[in-house]
Coordinates of N, CA and C in Angstrom, one line a residue:
X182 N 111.3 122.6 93.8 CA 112.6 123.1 94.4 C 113.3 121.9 95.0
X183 N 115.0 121.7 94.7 CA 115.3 120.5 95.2 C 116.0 121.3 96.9
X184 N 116.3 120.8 97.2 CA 116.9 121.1 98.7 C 118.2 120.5 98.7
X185 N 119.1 121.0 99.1 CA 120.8 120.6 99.0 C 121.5 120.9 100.2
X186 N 121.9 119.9 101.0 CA 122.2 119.9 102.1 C 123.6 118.8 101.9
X187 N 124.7 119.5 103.1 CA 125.7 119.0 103.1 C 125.5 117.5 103.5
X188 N 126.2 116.4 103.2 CA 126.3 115.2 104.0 C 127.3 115.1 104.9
X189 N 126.9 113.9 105.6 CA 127.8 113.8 107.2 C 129.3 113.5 107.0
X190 N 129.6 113.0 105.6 CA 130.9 113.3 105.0 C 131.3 114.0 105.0
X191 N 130.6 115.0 104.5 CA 131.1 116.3 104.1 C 132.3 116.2 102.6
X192 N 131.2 115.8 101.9 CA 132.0 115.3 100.5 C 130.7 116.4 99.6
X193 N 130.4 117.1 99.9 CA 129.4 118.2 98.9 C 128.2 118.2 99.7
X194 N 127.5 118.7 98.9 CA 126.1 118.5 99.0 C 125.8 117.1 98.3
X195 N 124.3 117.0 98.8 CA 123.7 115.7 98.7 C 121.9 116.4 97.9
X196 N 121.6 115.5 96.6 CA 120.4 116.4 96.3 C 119.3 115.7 96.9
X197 N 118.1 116.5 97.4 CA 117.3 115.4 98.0 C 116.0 115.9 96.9
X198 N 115.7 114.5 97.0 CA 114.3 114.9 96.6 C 112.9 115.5 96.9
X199 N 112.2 116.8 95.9 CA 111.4 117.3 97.1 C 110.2 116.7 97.8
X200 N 110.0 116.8 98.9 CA 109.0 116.0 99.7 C 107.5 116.4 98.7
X201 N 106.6 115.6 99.4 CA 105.7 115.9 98.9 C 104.3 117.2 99.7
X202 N 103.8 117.6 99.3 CA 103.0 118.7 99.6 C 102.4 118.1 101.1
X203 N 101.6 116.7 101.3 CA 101.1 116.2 102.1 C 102.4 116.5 103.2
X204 N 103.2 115.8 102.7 CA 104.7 115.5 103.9 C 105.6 117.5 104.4
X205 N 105.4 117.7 103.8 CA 105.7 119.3 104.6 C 104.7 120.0 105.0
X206 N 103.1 119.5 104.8 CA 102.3 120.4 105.4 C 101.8 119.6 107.3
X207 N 101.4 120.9 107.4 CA 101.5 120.2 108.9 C 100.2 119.3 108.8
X208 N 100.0 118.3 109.7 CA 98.8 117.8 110.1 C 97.1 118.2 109.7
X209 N 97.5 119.6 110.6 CA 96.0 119.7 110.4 C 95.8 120.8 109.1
X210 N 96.8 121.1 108.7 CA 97.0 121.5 107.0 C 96.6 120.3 105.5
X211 N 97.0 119.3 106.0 CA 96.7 118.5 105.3 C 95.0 117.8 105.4
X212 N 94.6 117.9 107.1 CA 93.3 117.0 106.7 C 92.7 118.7 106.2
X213 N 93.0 119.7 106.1 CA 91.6 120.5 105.8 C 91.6 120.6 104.5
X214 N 92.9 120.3 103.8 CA 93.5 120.2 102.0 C 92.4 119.1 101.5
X215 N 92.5 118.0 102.2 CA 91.6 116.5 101.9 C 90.5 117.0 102.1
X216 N 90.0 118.1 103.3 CA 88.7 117.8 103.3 C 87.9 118.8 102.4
X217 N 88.6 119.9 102.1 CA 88.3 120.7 100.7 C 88.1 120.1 99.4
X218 N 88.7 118.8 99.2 CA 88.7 117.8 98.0 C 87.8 117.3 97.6
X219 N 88.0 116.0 99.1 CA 86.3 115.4 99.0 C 85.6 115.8 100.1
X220 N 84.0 115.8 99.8 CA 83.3 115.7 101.3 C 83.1 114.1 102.2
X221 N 83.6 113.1 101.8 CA 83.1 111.6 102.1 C 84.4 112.0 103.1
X222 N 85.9 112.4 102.8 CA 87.3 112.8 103.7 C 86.8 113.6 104.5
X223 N 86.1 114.3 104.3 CA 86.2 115.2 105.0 C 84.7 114.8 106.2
X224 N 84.1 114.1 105.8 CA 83.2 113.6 107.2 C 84.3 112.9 107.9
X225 N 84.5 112.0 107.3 CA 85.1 111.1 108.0 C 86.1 111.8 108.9
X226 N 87.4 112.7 108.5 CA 88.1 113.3 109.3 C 87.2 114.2 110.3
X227 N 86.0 114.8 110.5 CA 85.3 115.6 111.1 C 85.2 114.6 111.9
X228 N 84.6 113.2 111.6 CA 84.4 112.2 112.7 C 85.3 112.1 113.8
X229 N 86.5 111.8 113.2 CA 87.5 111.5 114.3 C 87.6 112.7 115.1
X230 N 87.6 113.6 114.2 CA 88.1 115.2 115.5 C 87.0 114.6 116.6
X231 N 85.8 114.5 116.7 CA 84.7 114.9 117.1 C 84.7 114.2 118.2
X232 N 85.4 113.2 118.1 CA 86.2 111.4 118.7 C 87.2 112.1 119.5
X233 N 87.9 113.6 119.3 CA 89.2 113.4 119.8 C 90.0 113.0 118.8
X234 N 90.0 112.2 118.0 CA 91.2 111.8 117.1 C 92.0 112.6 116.5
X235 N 93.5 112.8 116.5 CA 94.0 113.6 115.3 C 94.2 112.8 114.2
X236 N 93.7 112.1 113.5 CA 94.2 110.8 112.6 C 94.7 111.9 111.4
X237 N 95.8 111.3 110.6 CA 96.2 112.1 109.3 C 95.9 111.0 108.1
X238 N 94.8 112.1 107.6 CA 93.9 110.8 106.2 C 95.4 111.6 105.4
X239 N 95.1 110.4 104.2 CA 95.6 110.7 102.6 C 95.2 109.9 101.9
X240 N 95.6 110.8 100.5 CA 94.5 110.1 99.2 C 95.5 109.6 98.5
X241 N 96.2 108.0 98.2 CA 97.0 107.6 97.6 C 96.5 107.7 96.0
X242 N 97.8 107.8 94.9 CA 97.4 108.3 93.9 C 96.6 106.3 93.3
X243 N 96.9 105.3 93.5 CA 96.0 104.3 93.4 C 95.1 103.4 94.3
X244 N 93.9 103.0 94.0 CA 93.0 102.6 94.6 C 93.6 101.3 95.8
X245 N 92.7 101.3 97.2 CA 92.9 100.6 97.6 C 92.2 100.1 98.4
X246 N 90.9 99.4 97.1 CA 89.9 98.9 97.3 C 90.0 97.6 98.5
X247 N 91.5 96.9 98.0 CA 91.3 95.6 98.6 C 92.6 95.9 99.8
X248 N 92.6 94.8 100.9 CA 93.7 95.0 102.0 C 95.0 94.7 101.3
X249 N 95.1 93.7 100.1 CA 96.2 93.3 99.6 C 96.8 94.9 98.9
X250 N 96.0 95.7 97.7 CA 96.0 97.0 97.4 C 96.6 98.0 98.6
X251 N 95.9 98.0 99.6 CA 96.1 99.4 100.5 C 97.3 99.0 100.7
X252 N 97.8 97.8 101.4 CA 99.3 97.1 102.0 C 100.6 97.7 100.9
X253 N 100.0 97.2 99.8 CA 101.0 97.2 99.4 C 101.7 99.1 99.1
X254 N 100.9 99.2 98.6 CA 100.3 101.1 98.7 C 101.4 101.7 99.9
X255 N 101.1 101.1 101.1 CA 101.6 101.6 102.4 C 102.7 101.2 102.6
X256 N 103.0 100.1 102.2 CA 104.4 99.7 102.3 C 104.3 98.9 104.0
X257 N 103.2 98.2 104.1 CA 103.1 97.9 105.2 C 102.1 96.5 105.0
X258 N 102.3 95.4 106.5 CA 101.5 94.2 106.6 C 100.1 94.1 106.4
X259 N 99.5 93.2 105.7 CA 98.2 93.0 105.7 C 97.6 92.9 106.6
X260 N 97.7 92.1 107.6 CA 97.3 92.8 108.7 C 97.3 93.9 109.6
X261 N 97.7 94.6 109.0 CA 97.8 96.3 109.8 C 96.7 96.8 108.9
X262 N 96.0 96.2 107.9 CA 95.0 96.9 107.4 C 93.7 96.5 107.8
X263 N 92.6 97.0 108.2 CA 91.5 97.4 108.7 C 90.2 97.7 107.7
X264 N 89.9 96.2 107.3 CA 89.0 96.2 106.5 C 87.8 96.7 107.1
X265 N 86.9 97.2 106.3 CA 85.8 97.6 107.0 C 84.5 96.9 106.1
X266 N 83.8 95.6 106.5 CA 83.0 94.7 106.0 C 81.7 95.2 106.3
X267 N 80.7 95.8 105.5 CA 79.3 95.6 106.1 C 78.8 94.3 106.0
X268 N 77.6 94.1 106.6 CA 76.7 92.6 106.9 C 75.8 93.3 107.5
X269 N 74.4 92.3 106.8 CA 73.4 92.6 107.3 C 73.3 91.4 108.3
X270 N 72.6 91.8 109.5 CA 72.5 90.8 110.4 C 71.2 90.9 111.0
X271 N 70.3 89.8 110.7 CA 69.0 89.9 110.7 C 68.6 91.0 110.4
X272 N 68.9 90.9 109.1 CA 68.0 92.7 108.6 C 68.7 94.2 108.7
X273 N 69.8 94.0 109.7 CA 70.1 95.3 110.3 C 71.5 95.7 110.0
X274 N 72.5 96.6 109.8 CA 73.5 96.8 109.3 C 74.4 96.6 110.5
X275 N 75.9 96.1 110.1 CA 76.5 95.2 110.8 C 78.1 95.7 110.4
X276 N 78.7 96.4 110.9 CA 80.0 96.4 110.4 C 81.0 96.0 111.4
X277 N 81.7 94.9 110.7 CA 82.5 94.1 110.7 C 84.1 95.1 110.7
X278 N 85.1 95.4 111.5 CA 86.5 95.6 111.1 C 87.4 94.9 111.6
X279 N 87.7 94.0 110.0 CA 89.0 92.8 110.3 C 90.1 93.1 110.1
X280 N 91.2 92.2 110.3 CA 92.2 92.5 109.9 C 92.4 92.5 108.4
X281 N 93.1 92.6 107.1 CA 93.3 92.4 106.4 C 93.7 91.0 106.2
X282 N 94.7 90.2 107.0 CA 94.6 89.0 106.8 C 93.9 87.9 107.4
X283 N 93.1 88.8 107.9 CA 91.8 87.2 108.4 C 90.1 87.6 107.2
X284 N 90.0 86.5 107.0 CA 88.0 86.2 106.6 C 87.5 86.6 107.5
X285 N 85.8 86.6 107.9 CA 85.1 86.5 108.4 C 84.1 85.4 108.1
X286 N 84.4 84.4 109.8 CA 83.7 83.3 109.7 C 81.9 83.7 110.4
X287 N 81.3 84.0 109.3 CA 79.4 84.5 109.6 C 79.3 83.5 110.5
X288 N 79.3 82.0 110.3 CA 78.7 81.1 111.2 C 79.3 81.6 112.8
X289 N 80.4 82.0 113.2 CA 80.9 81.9 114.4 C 80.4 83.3 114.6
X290 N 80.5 84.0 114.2 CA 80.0 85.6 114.0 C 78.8 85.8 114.5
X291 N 77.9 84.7 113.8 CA 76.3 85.0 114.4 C 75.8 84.0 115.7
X292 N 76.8 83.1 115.3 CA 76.7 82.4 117.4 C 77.0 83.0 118.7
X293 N 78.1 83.8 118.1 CA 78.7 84.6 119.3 C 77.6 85.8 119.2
X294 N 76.6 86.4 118.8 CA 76.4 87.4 118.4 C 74.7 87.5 118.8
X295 N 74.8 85.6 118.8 CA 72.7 84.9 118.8 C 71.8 85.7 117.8
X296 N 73.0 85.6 116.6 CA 72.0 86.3 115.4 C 71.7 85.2 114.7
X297 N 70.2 85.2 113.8 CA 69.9 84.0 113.1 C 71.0 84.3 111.9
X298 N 70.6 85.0 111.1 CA 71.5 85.0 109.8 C 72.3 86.5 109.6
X299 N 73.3 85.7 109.4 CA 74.3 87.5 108.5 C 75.0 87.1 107.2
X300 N 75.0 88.0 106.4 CA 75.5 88.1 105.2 C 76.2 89.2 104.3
X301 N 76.8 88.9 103.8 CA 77.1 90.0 102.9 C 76.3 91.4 102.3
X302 N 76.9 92.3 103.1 CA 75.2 93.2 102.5 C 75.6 93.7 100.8
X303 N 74.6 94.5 100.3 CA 75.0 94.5 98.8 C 75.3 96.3 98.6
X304 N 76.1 96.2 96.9 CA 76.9 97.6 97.2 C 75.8 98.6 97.6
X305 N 74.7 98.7 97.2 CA 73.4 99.3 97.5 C 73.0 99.5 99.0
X306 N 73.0 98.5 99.8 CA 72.9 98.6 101.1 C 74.4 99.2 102.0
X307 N 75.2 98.9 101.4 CA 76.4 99.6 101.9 C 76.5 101.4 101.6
X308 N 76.1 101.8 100.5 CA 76.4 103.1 100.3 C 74.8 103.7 101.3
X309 N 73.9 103.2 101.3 CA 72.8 103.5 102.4 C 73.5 103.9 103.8
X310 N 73.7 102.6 104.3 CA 74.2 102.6 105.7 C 75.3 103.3 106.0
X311 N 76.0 103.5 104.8 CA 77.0 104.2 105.3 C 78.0 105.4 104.6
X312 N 76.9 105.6 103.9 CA 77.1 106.6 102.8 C 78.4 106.9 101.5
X313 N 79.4 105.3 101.9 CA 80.2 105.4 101.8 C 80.6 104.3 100.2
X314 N 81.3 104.7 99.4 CA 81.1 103.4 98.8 C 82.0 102.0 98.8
X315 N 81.6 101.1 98.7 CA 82.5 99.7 98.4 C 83.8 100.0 98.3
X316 N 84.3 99.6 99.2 CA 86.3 99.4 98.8 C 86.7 101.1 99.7
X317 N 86.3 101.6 100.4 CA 85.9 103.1 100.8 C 85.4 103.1 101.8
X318 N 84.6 102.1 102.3 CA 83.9 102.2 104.1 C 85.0 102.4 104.9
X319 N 84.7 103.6 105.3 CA 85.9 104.1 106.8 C 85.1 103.3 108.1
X320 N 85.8 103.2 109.6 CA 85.1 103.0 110.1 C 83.7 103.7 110.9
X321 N 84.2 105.4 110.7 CA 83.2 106.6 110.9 C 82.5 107.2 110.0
X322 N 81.7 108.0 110.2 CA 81.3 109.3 109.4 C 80.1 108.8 108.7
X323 N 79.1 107.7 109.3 CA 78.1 106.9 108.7 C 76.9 108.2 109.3
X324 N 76.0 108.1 108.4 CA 74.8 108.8 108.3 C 73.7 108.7 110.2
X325 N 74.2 107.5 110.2 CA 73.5 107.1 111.8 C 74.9 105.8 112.3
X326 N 74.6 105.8 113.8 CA 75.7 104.5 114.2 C 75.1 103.3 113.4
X327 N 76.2 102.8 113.8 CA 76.2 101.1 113.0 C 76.9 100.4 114.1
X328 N 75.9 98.9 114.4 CA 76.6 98.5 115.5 C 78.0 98.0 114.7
X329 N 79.2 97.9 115.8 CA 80.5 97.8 115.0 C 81.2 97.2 116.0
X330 N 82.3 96.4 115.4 CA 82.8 94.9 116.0 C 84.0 95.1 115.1
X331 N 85.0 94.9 116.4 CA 86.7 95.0 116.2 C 87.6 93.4 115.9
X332 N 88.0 93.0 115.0 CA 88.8 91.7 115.2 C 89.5 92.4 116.3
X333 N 89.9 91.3 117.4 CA 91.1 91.3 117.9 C 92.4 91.3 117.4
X334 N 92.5 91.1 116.4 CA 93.5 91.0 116.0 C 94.3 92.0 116.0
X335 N 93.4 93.3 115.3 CA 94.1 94.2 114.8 C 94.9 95.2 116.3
X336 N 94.5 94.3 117.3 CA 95.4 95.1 118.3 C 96.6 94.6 118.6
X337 N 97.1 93.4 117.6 CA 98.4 93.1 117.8 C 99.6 94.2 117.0
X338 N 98.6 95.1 116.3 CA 99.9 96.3 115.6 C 99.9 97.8 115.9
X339 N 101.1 98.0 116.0 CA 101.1 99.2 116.4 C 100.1 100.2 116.1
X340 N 100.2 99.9 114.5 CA 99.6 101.2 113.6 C 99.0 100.8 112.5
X341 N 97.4 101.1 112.8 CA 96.8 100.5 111.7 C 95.9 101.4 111.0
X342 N 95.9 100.3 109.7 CA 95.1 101.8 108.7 C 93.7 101.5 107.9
X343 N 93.1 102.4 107.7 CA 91.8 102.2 107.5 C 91.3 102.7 106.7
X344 N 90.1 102.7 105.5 CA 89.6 103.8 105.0 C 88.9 104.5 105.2
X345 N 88.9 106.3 104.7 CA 89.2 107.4 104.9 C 87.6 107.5 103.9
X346 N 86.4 106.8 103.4 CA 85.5 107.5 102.6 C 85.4 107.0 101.5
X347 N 86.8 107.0 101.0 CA 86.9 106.6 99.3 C 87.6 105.6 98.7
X348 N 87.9 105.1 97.9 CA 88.3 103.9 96.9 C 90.0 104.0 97.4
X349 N 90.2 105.2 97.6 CA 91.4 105.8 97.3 C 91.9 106.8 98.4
X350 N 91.4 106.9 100.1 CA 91.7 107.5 100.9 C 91.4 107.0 102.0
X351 N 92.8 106.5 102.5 CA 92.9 106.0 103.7 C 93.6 107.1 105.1
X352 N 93.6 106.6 106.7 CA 93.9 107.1 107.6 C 94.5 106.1 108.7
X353 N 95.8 106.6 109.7 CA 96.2 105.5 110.0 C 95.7 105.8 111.7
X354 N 96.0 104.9 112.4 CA 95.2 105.2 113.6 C 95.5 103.9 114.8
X355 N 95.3 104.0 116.0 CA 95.9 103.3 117.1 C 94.5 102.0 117.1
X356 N 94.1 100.8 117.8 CA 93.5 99.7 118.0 C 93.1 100.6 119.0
X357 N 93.3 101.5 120.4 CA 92.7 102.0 120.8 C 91.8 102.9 120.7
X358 N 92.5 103.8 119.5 CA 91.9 105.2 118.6 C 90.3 104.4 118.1
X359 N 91.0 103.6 117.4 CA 89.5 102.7 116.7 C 88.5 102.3 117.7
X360 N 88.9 101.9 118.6 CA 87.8 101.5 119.8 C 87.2 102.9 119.9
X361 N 87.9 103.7 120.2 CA 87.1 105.0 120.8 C 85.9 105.8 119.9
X362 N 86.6 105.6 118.6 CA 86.1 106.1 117.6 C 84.6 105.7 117.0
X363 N 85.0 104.2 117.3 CA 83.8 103.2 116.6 C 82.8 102.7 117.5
X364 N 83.4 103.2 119.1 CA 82.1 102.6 120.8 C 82.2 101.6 119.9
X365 N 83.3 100.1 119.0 CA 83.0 99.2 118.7 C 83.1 97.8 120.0
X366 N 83.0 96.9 119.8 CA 83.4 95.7 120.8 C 84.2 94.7 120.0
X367 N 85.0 94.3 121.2 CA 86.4 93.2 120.1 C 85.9 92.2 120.3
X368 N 85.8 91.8 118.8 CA 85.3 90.3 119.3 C 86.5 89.3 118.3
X369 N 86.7 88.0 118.2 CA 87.1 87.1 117.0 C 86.7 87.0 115.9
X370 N 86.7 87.4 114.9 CA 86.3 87.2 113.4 C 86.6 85.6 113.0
X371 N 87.2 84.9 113.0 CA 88.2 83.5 112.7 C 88.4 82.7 113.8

């Protein structure tokens, strides 16, 4: 249905195009639409209520496995995206949430941290710890907590976004919402 509304001219109507299902349904119409879809959305959004959060997930129609992907997706800074890194760190699961435009430096990571070694955990140990898969780790809705660790960074933006469970579903959310959400600690990644 298109919608036809006068303009401030007032030279006719103007045709608009129709919104999309997400964008007229209200809030909490849409996370229960998502969470009828998948169940990985739908923990994850259970998470945040449970937090308090009203976060509004969505499932973009392409993947956005990487922070360069989701950005561009969003129409928004690489750093406003909210990577979510596992690491094992001495053995034990370790999730890391950087900004999109920073690395994580393990050597300064495990000093500040007085861990002997951290590393990359593998896709196998990531869907374990966090039930979630590669390119997809939100920072909630893990099977048990995970200790969890905030770049600072990402409190330099207003509004930042994160994944939602899946390859392909992300949620946007405050640097404070995320603290609350994740009992994480801010530390420096870089």
């Amino acid at each position: 249905m298109t919608d036809t509304r006068p303009t401030d001219d007032s030279n006719g109507p103007q045709r608009v195009a129709p919104a999309s299902t997400t964008e007229n349904a209200s809030s909490e119409d849409t996370l229960t639409h998502l969470s009828t879809r998948d169940p990985a959305v739908a923990n994850v959004v259970e998470s945040l209520r449970s937090s308090g959060i009203n976060a509004h997930a969505q499932v973009l129609p392409d993947s956005t496995r990487t922070a360069a992907h989701a950005a561009k997706a969003l129409g928004c800074e690489i750093g406003a995206i909210a990577n979510s890194l596992l690491f094992m760190a001495d053995g034990r699961p370790l999730l890391v949430m950087t900004s999109g435009a920073h690395r994580v430096d393990l050597d300064l990571l495990a000093a500040d941290l007085g861990r002997t070694k951290i590393r990359r955990a593998e896709p196998d140990e990531v869907l374990y710890a966090t039930g979630q898969p590669v390119g997809g780790v939100s920072p909630v809705g893990h099977p048990t907590p995970i200790e969890t660790l905030i770049d600072s960074t990402l409190g330099s933006y207003p509004t930042i976004w994160a994944a939602a469970g899946t390859p392909n579903a992300v949620f946007n959310t405050t640097f404070a919402d995320l603290l609350t959400a994740t009992g994480g600690r801010v530390v420096r990644v870089n």
